[in-house]
């Protein structure tokens, strides 16, 4: 049976990424060796690294003066590395969920943190509006897509200060005005590559100003100077990332991807909004994520939630269970997920409604 992959992360990869990765695990760049067993300093892997960085810059239209890094440690290490490197006295943070709160917790270890707004009062089911960011902060940090709750900030905020963003779960789903940011980071395992690599886009001249003595590995300058080759980088995930970037270029770039993602999300939200049984957990349409669609059963059908999961799984719908903090269902519609899968899910929802 055809499987439809709605996992939130790690999550669906393009078939191209999987096929090319599988080939390279057998024989990489006609070396007669697996990519798992060659030097990261070989000219063949150096070419992978160089092309991945240059395609990354091309697809996001990254201006001169920025570096793209591929590091280890996940987005979670960036929660600490960002303030360690960039927070001198005070930073502003927007609290839109568990990931944002984790970033706030780490930042507090390094300086004053002004939490400018929070949506915690409603279990993070909306994006705070009407807040201001003090002009004297070193940066304003926000999470662009809140993977767990299905809310998203899809336009670069205009806060009058330098920005830093965790774009783990919506990178390459829209054009971004990189020039407004000092740094953007994310774990790769949602829209880019298998788990194990973290991307960082950083403005070179924003570095080296913290006044702190930093451990070598936790200093962005180390990795900028050595082009992400200070130590052994996550070779295989970087290879896979390159395949995904090639696939994105082939699709036509982020503008095209954004249109596809919006169409997929519209299709599913419409099905939810017009159903008698399901309801979206994010009421404001403009706050709804196009990456993670969270929904539950209406109160009168609440006891059917686990049977729907079973029903859908039996029909090839994988990874639909909602995060424990929200419950219900979460369908992740990352870039690699085809519209066909969204349509299949809406059909299964209709079929379930009819039979109950
Ligand atoms: C998945 C996710 C993280 C955590 O990433 P790790 O690489 O597991 O540390 C952080 N932020 C957001 C928005 C995420 O979706």
Short mmCIF file of N, CA and C in Angstrom, two decimals, residues 43 64 169 250:
data_model
loop_
_atom_site.label_atom_id
_atom_site.label_comp_id
_atom_site.label_asym_id
_atom_site.label_seq_id
_atom_site.Cartn_x
_atom_site.Cartn_y
_atom_site.Cartn_z
N UNK A 43 38.73 15.53 -2.20
CA UNK A 43 38.23 16.57 -3.11
C UNK A 43 36.77 16.28 -3.49
N UNK A 64 25.86 39.05 -0.17
CA UNK A 64 27.29 39.06 0.19
C UNK A 64 27.43 39.36 1.68
N UNK A 169 11.59 24.50 10.89
CA UNK A 169 10.52 23.72 10.25
C UNK A 169 9.84 24.45 9.10
N UNK A 250 15.41 22.47 -9.03
CA UNK A 250 14.69 21.85 -10.15
C UNK A 250 13.20 22.21 -10.12
#
